[in-house]
Tab-separated table of C-alpha atoms in Angstrom:
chain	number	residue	atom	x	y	z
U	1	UNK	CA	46.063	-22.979	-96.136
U	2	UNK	CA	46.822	-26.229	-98.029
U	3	UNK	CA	49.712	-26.476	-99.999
U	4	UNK	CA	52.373	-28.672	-101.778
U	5	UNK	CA	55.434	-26.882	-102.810
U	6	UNK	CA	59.090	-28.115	-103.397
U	7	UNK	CA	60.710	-25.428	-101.229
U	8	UNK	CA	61.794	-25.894	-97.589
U	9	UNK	CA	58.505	-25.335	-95.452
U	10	UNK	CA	58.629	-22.144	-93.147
U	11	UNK	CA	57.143	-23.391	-90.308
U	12	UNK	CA	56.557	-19.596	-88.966
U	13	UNK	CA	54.037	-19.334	-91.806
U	14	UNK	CA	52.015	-22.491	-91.493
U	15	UNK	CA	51.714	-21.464	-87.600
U	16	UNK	CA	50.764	-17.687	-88.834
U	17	UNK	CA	48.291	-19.451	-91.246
U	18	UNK	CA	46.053	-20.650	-88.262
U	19	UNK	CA	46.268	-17.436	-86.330
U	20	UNK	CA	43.118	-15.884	-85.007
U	21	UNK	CA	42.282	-13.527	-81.921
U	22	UNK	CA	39.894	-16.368	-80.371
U	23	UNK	CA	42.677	-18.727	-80.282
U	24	UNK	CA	44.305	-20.186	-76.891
U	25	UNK	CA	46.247	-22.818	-78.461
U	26	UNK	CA	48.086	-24.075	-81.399
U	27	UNK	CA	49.761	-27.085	-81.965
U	28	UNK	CA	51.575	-28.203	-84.986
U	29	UNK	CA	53.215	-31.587	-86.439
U	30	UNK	CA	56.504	-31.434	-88.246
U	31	UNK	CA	56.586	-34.635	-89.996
U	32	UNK	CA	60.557	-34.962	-90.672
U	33	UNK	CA	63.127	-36.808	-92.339
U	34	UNK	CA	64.957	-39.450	-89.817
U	35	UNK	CA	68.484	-40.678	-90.753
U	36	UNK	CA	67.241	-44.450	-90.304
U	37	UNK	CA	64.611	-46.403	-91.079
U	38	UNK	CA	64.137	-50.748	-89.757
U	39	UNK	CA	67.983	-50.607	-89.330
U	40	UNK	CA	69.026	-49.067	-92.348
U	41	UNK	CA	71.139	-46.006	-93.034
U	42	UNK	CA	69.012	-43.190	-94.726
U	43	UNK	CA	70.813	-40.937	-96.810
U	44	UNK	CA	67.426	-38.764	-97.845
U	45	UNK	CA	63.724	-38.961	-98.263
U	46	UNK	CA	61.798	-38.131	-101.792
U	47	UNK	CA	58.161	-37.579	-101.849
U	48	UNK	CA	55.829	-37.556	-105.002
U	49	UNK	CA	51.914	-36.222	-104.866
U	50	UNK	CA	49.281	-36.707	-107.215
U	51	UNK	CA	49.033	-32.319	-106.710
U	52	UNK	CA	45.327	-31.488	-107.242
U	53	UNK	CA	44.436	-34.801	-105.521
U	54	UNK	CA	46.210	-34.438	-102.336
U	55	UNK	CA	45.180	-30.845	-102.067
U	56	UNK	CA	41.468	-31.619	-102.392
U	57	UNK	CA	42.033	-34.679	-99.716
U	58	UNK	CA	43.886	-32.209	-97.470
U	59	UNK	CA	41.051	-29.380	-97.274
U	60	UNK	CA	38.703	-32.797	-96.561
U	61	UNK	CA	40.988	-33.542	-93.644
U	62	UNK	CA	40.581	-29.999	-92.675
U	63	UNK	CA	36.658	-29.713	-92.939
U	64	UNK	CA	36.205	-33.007	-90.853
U	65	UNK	CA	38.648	-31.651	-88.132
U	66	UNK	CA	36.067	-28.903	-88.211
U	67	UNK	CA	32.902	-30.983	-87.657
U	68	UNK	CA	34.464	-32.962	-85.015
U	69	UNK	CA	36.261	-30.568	-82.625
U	70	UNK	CA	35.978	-27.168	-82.369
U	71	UNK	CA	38.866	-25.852	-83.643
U	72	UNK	CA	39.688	-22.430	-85.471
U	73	UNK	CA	42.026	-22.896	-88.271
U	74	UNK	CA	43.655	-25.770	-89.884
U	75	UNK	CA	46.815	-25.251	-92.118
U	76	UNK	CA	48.720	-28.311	-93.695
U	77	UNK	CA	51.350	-28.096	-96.327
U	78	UNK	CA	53.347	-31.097	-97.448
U	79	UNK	CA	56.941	-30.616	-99.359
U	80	UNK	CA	57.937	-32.884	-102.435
U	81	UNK	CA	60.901	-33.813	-104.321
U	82	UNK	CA	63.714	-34.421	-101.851
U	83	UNK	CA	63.794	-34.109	-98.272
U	84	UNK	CA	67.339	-34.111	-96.211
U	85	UNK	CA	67.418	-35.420	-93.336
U	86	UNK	CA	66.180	-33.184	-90.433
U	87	UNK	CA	64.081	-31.598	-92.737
U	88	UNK	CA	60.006	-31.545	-92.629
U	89	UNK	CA	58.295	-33.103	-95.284
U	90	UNK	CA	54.737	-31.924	-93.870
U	91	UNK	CA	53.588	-29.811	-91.362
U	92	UNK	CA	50.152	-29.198	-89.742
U	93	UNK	CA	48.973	-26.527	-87.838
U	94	UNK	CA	45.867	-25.996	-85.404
U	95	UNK	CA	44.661	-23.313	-83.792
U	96	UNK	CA	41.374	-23.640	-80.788
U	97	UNK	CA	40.406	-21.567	-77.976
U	98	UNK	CA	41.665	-24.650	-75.777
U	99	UNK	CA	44.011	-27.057	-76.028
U	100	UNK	CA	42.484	-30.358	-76.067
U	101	UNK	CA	40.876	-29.664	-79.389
U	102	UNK	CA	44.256	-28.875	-81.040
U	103	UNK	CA	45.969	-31.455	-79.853
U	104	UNK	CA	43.194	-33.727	-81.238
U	105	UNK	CA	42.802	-32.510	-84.271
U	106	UNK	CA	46.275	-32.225	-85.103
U	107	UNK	CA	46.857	-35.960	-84.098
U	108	UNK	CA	43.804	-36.838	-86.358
U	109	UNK	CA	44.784	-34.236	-89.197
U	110	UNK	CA	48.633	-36.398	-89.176
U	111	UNK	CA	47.101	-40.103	-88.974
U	112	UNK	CA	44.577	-39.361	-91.784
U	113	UNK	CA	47.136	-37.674	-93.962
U	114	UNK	CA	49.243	-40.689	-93.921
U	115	UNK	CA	46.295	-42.853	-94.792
U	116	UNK	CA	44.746	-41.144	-97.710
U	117	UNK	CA	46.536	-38.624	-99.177
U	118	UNK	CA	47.880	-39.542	-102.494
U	119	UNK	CA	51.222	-38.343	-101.475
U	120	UNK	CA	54.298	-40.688	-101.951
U	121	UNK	CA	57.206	-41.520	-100.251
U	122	UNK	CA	60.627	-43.360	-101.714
U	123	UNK	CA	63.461	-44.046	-99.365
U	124	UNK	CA	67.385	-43.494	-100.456
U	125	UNK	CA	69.684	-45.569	-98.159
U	126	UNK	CA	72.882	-46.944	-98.652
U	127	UNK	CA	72.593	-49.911	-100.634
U	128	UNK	CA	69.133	-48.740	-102.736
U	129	UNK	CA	66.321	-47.412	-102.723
U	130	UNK	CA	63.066	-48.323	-102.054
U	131	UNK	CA	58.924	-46.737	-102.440
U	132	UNK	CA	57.284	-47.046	-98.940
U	133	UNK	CA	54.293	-49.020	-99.085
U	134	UNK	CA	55.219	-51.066	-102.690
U	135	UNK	CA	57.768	-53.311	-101.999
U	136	UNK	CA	56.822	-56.766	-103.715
U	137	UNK	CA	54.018	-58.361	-101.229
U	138	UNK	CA	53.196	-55.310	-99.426
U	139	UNK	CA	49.324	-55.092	-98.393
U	140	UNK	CA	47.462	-51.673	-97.154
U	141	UNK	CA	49.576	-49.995	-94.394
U	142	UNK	CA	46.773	-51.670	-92.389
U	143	UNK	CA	46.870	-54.790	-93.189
U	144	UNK	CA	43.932	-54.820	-95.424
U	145	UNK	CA	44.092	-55.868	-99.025
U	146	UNK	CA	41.736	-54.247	-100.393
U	147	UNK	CA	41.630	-50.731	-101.548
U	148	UNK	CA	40.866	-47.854	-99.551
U	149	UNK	CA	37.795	-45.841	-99.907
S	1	UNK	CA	35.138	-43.990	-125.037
S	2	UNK	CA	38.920	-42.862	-124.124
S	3	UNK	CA	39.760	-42.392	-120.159
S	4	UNK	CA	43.230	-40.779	-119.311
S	5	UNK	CA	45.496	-42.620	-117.099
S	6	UNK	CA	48.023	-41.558	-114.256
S	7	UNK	CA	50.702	-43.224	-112.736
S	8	UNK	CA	52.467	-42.676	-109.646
S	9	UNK	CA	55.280	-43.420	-107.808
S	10	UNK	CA	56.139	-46.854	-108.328
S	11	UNK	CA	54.062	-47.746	-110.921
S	12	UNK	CA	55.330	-44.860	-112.297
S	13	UNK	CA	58.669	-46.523	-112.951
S	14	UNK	CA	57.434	-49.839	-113.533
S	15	UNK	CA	55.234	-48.262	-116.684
S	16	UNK	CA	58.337	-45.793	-117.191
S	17	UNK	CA	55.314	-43.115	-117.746
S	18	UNK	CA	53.558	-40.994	-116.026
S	19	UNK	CA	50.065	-41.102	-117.927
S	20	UNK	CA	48.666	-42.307	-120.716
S	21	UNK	CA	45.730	-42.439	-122.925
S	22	UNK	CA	43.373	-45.929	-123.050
S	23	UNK	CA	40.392	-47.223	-125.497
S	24	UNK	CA	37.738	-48.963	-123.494
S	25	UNK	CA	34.714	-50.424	-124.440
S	26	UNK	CA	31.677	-48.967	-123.468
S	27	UNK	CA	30.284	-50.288	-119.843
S	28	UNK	CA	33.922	-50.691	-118.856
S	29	UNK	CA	34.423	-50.347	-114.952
S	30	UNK	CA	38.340	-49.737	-113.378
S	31	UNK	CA	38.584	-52.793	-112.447
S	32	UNK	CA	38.648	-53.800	-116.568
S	33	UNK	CA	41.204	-50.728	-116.979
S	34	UNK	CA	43.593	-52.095	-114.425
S	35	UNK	CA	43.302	-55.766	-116.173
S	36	UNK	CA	43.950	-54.103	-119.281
S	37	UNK	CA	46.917	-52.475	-118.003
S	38	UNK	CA	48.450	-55.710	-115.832
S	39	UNK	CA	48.338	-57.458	-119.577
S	40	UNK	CA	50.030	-54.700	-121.457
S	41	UNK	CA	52.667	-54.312	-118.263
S	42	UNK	CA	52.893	-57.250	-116.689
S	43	UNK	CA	55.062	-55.720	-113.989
S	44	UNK	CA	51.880	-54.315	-112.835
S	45	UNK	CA	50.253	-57.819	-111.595
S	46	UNK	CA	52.154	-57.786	-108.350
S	47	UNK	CA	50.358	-54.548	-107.011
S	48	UNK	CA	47.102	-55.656	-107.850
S	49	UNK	CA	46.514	-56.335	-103.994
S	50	UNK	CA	47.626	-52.947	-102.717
S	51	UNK	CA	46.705	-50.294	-105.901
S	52	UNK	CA	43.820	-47.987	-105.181
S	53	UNK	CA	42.314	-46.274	-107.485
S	54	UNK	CA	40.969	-42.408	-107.925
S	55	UNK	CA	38.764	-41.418	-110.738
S	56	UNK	CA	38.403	-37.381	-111.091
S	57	UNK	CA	40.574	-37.020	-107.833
S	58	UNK	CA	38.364	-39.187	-106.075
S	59	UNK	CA	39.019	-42.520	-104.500
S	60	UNK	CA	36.733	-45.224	-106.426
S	61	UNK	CA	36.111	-48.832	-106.066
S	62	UNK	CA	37.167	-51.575	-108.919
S	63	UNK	CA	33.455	-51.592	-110.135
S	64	UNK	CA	32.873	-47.878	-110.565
S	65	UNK	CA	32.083	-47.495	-114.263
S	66	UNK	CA	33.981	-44.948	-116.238
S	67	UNK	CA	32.460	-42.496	-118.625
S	68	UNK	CA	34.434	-41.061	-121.472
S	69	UNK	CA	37.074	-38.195	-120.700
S	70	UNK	CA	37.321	-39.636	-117.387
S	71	UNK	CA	40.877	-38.991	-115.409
S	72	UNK	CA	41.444	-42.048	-113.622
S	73	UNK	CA	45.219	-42.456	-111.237
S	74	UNK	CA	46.607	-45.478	-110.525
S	75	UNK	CA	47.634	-44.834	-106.390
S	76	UNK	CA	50.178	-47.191	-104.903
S	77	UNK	CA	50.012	-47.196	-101.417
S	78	UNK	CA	51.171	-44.133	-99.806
S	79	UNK	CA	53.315	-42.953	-97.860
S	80	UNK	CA	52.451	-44.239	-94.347
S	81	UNK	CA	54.486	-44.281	-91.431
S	82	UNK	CA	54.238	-43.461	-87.923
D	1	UNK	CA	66.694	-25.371	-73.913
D	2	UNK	CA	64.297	-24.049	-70.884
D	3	UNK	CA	64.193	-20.551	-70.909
D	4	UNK	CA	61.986	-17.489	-69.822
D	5	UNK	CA	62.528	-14.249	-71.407
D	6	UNK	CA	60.265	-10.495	-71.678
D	7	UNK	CA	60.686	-10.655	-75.715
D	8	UNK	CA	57.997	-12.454	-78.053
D	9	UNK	CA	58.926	-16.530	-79.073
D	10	UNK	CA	60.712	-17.500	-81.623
D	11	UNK	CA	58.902	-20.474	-82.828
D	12	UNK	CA	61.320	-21.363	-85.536
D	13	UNK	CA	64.286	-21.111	-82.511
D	14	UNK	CA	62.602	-23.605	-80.482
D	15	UNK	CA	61.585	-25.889	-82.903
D	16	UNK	CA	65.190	-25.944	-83.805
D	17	UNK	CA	66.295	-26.515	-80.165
D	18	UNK	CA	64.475	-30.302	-80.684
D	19	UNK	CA	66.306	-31.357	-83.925
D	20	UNK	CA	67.569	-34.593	-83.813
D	21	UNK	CA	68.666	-36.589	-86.909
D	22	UNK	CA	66.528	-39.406	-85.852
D	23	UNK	CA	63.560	-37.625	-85.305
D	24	UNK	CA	60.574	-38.058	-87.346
D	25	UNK	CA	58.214	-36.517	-85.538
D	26	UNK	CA	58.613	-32.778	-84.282
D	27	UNK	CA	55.395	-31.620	-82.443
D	28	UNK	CA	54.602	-27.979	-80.763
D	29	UNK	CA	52.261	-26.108	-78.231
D	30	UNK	CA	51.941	-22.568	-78.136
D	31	UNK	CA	49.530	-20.856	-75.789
D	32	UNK	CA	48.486	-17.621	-77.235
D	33	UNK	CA	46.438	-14.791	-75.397
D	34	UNK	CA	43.068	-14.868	-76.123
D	35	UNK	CA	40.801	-12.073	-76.438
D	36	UNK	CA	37.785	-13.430	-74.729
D	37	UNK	CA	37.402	-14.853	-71.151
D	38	UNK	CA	35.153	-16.198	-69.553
D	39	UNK	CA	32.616	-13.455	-71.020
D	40	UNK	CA	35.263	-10.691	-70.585
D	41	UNK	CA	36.791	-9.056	-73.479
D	42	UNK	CA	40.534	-9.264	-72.387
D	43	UNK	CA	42.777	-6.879	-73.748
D	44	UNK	CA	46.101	-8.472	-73.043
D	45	UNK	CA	47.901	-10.714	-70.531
D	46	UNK	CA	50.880	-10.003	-68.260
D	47	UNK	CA	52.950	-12.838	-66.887
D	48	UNK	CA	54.939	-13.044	-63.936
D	49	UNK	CA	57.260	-15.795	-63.110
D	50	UNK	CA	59.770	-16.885	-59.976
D	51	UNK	CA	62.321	-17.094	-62.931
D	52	UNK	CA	65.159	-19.999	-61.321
D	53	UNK	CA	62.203	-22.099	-59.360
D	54	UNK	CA	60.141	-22.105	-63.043
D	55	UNK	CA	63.273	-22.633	-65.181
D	56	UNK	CA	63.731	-25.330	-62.577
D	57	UNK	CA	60.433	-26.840	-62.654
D	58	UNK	CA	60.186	-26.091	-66.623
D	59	UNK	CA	63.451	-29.151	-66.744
D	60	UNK	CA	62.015	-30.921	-64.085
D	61	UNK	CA	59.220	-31.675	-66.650
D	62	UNK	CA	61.423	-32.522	-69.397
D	63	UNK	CA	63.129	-35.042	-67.000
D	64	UNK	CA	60.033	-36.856	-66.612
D	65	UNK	CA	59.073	-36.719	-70.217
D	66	UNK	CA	62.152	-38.076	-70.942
D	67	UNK	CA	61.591	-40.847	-68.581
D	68	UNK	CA	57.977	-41.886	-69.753
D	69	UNK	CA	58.138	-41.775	-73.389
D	70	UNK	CA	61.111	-42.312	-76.137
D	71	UNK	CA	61.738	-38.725	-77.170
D	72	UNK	CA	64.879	-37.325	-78.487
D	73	UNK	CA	64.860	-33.558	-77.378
D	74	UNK	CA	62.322	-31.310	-75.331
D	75	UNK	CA	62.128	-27.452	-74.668
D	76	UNK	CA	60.412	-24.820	-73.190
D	77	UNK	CA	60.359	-21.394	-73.829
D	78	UNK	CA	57.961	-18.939	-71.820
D	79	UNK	CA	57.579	-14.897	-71.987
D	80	UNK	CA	57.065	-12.760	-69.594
D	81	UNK	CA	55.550	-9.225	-69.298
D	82	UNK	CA	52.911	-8.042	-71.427
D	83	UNK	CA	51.828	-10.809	-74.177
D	84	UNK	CA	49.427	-9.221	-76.618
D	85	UNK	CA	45.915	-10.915	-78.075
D	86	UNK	CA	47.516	-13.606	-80.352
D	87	UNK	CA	50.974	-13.690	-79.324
D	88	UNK	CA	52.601	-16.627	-77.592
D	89	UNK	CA	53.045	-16.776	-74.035
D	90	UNK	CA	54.550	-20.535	-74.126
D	91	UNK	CA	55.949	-22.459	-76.746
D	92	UNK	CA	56.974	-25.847	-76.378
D	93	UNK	CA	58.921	-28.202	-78.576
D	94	UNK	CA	59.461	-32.099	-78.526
D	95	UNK	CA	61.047	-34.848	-81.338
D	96	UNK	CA	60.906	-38.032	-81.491
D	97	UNK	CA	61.404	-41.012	-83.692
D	98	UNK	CA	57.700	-41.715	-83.976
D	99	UNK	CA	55.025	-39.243	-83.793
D	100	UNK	CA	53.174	-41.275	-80.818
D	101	UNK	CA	55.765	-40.223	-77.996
D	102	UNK	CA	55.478	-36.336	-79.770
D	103	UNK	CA	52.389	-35.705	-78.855
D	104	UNK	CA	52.178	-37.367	-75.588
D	105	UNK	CA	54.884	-35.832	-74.419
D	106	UNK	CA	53.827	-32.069	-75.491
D	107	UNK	CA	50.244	-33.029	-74.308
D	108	UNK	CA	52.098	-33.681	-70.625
D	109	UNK	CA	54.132	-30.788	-70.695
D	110	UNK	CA	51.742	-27.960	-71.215
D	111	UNK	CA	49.236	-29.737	-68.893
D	112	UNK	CA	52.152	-30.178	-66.233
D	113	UNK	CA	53.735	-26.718	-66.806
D	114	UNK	CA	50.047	-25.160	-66.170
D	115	UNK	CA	49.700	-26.908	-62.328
D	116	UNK	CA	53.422	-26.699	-61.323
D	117	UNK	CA	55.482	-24.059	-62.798
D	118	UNK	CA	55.361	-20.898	-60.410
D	119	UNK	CA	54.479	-18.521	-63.385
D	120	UNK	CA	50.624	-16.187	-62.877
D	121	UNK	CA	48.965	-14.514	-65.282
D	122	UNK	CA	47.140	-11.348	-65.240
D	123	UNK	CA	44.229	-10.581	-66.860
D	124	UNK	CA	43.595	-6.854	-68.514
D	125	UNK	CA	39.974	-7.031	-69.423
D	126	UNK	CA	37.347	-4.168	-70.457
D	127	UNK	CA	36.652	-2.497	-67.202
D	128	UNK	CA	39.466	-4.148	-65.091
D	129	UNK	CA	41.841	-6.818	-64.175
D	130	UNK	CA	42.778	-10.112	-62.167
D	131	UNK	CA	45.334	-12.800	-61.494
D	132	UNK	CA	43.569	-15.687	-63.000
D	133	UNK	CA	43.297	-18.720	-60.408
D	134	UNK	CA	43.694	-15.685	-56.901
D	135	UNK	CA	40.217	-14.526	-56.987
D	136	UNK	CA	39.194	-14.579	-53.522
D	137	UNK	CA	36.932	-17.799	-53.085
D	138	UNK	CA	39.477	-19.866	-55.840
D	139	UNK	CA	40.696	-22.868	-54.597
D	140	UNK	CA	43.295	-24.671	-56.319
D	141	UNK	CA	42.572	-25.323	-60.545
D	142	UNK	CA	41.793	-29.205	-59.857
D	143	UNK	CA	39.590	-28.008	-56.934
D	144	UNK	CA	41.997	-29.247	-54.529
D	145	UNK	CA	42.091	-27.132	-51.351
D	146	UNK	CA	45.591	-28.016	-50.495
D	147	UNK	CA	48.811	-27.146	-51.680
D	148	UNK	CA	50.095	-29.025	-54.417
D	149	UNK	CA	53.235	-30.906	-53.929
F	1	UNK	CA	66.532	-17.282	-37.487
F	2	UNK	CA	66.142	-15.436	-40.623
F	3	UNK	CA	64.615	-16.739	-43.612
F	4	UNK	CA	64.437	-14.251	-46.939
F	5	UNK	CA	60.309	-14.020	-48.154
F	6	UNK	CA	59.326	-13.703	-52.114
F	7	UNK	CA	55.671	-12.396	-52.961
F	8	UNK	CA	54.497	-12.855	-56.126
F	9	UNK	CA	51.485	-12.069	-57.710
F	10	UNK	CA	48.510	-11.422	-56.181
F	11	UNK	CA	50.581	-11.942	-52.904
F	12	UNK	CA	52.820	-8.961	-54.197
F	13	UNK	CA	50.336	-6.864	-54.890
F	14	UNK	CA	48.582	-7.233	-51.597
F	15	UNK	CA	51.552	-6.891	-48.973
F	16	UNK	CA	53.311	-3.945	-51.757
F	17	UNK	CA	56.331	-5.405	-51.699
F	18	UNK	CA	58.005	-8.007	-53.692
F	19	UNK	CA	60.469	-9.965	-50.691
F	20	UNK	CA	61.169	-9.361	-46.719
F	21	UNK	CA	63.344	-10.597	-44.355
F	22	UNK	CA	61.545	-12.129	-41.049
F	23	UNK	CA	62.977	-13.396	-37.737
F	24	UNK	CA	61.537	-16.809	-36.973
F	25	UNK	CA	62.148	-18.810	-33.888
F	26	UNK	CA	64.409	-21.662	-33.866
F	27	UNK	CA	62.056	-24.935	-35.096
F	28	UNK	CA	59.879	-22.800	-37.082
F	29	UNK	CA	58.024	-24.597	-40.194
F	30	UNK	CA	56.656	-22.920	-43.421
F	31	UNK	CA	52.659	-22.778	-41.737
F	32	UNK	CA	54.573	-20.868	-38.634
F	33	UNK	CA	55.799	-18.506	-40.983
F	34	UNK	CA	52.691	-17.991	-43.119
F	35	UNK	CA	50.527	-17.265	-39.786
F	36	UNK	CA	53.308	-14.402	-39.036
F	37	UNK	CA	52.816	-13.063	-42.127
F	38	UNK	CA	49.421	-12.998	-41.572
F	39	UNK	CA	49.065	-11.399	-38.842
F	40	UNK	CA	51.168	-8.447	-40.307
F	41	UNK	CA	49.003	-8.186	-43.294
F	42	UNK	CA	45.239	-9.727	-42.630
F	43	UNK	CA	44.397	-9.188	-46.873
F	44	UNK	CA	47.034	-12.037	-46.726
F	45	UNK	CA	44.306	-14.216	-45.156
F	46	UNK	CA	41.919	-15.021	-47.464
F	47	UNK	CA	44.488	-16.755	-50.061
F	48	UNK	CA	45.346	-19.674	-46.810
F	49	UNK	CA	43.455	-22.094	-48.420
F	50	UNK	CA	44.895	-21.674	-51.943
F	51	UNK	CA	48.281	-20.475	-51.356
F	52	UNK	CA	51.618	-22.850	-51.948
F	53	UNK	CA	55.161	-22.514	-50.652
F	54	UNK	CA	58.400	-23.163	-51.800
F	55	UNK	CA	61.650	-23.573	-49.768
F	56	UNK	CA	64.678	-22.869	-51.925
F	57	UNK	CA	63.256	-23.150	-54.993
F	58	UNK	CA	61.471	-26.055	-54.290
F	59	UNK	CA	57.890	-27.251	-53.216
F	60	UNK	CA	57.672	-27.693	-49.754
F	61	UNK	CA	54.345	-28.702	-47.182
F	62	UNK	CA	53.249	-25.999	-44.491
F	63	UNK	CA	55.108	-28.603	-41.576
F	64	UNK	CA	58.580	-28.495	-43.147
F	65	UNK	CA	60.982	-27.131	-40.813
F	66	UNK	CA	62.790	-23.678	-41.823
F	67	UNK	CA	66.596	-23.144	-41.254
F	68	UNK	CA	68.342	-20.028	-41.264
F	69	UNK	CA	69.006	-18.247	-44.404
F	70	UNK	CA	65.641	-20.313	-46.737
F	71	UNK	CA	64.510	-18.485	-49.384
F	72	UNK	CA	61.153	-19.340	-48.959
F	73	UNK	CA	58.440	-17.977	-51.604
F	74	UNK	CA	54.359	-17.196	-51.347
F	75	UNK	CA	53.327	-19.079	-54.387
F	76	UNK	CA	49.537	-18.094	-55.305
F	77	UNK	CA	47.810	-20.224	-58.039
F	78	UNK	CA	50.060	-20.976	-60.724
F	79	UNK	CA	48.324	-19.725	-64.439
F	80	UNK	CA	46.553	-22.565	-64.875
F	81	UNK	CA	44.052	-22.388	-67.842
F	82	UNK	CA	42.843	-25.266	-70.645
């Protein structure tokens, strides 16, 4: 399961998504919506995808999880439009017959997510607003400064 | 040949659009379609550093040539965080 | 919330237990039964627990959690009785600001919980059953001989 | 001295009963009490080298000292698993 929707995410179903009989473990990654963010006051968090993009980057994430550890299932689904605080924007889910491999690949499916998929995130705090990643003079999350492959 | 643009995000609002349709000479590569852009909306110019690029959903480098009909996004960076 | 109880895990309920509004990062680990072992086809798993040492134990964990990484909230929840193929016997929950801390923290606590916390399982398999880590011969899951302190 | 005995497990199942109550003499330790037990039920044997103990809910070594009234509990090996 990879999805983008703009309702609240039912974490019960992403972890149902990864079910299987073979499975020992499943871990999962609620990415949520803190109420502050380098000392200022967030009122809420709106995200933005690129749909049919992020989607086809997701399942990517999911079929290299696959090659490297031998996991089950993989489920991600990300929320847009706005996000109150406490709220997930994204959750992951993992499924393996032991837990090292979940863990991993959960940790991996998060880190890569935030890399590449064309998702989008802008800030609402009191005072302004702001998109993550595009304020004037801002380079790769990386450091780099030239674009990603 | 004609390539259809998307923008995201916060190009989004600096364009105030979210695509757009572009006439390129033959040969042209994305690199020439952001340039293009940057001097139509010069708001762009800042993000040159930091804008990747996707043609048909897939990320692609400033010299990948585009083809006629081809969808290409303009990605600001995204949403990060740890 | 550290709890042990005979009916299945609400995953939503402990995920919920961890809310924080400065978290950003909500990770989980559920350990489901498996229907394979070791060659066997298992058919279920019963748990057993010494319910106020575990409960202890089960904070005791969360105390040290809470003292090597920054996390906001932790709990535990574990069944016992009967815990069909795919259901969760364990379900743990921990926030933090950053995701980092997350899924140390969770990594620790399942890993911890499975040496210390005075809770056996009992395997049904095809053909008979056993209280995994009491066959005669075992020694200690690390292959200590001693008791654990 | 009387100290109150939990079984659990594998340990339950072998002595068929889930606690006991046992005299000990004054200055007995945990391994004392565990060799008693023993000798009551030899199928208890076997699990020596893998069996822990807890004194009032607590971990405890086979020297600790006993005092009257410990709840002290036969812990086989905990669930373990990857």
């Amino acid at each position: 399961m990879f999805e983008i929707h703009r309702e609240p995410i039912d974490v019960a179903k992403v972890v149902a998504a990864v079910a299987h009989p073979a499975a020992g473990a499943v871990t999962t990654f609620l990415g949520t919506t803190r109420d502050n963010n380098e000392g200022r006051q967030v009122t809420l968090l709106e995200y933005e995808a690129y749909p049919e993009m992020a989607i086809a980057e997701m399942r990517r994430i999911g079929d290299t999880a696959r090659q490297r550890w031998p996991i089950q299932e993989i489920a991600i689904a990300h929320r847009v439009g706005i996000v109150p605080i406490g709220e997930a924007s994204v959750v992951i889910a993992v499924s393996s017959a032991h837990r090292a491999a979940a863990f991993e690949a959960c940790r991996f499916a998060i880190d890569r997510l935030k890399e590449v998929v064309p998702i989008w995130k802008k800030e609402h705090f009191d005072g302004g607003e702001v998109w993550i990643g595009s304020q004037v003079g801002d380079v790769f999350p990386g450091g780099e400064t030239e674009p990603r492959k | 040949m004609r390539v259809h643009v998307l923008y995201f995000a916060s190009l989004r609002e600096k364009v105030m659009a979210s695509e757009a349709s572009r006439e390129l000479q033959d040969g042209a590569c994305v690199g020439d379609l952001w340039n293009t852009l940057c001097r139509e909306h010069p708001a762009l110019e800042p993000m040159s550093a930091s804008v990747s690029f996707a043609v048909n959903r897939e990320y692609a480098s400033r010299d990948q040539a585009l083809r006629d009909g081809d969808e290409v996004a303009l990605i600001p960076p995204v949403s990060g965080g740890r």
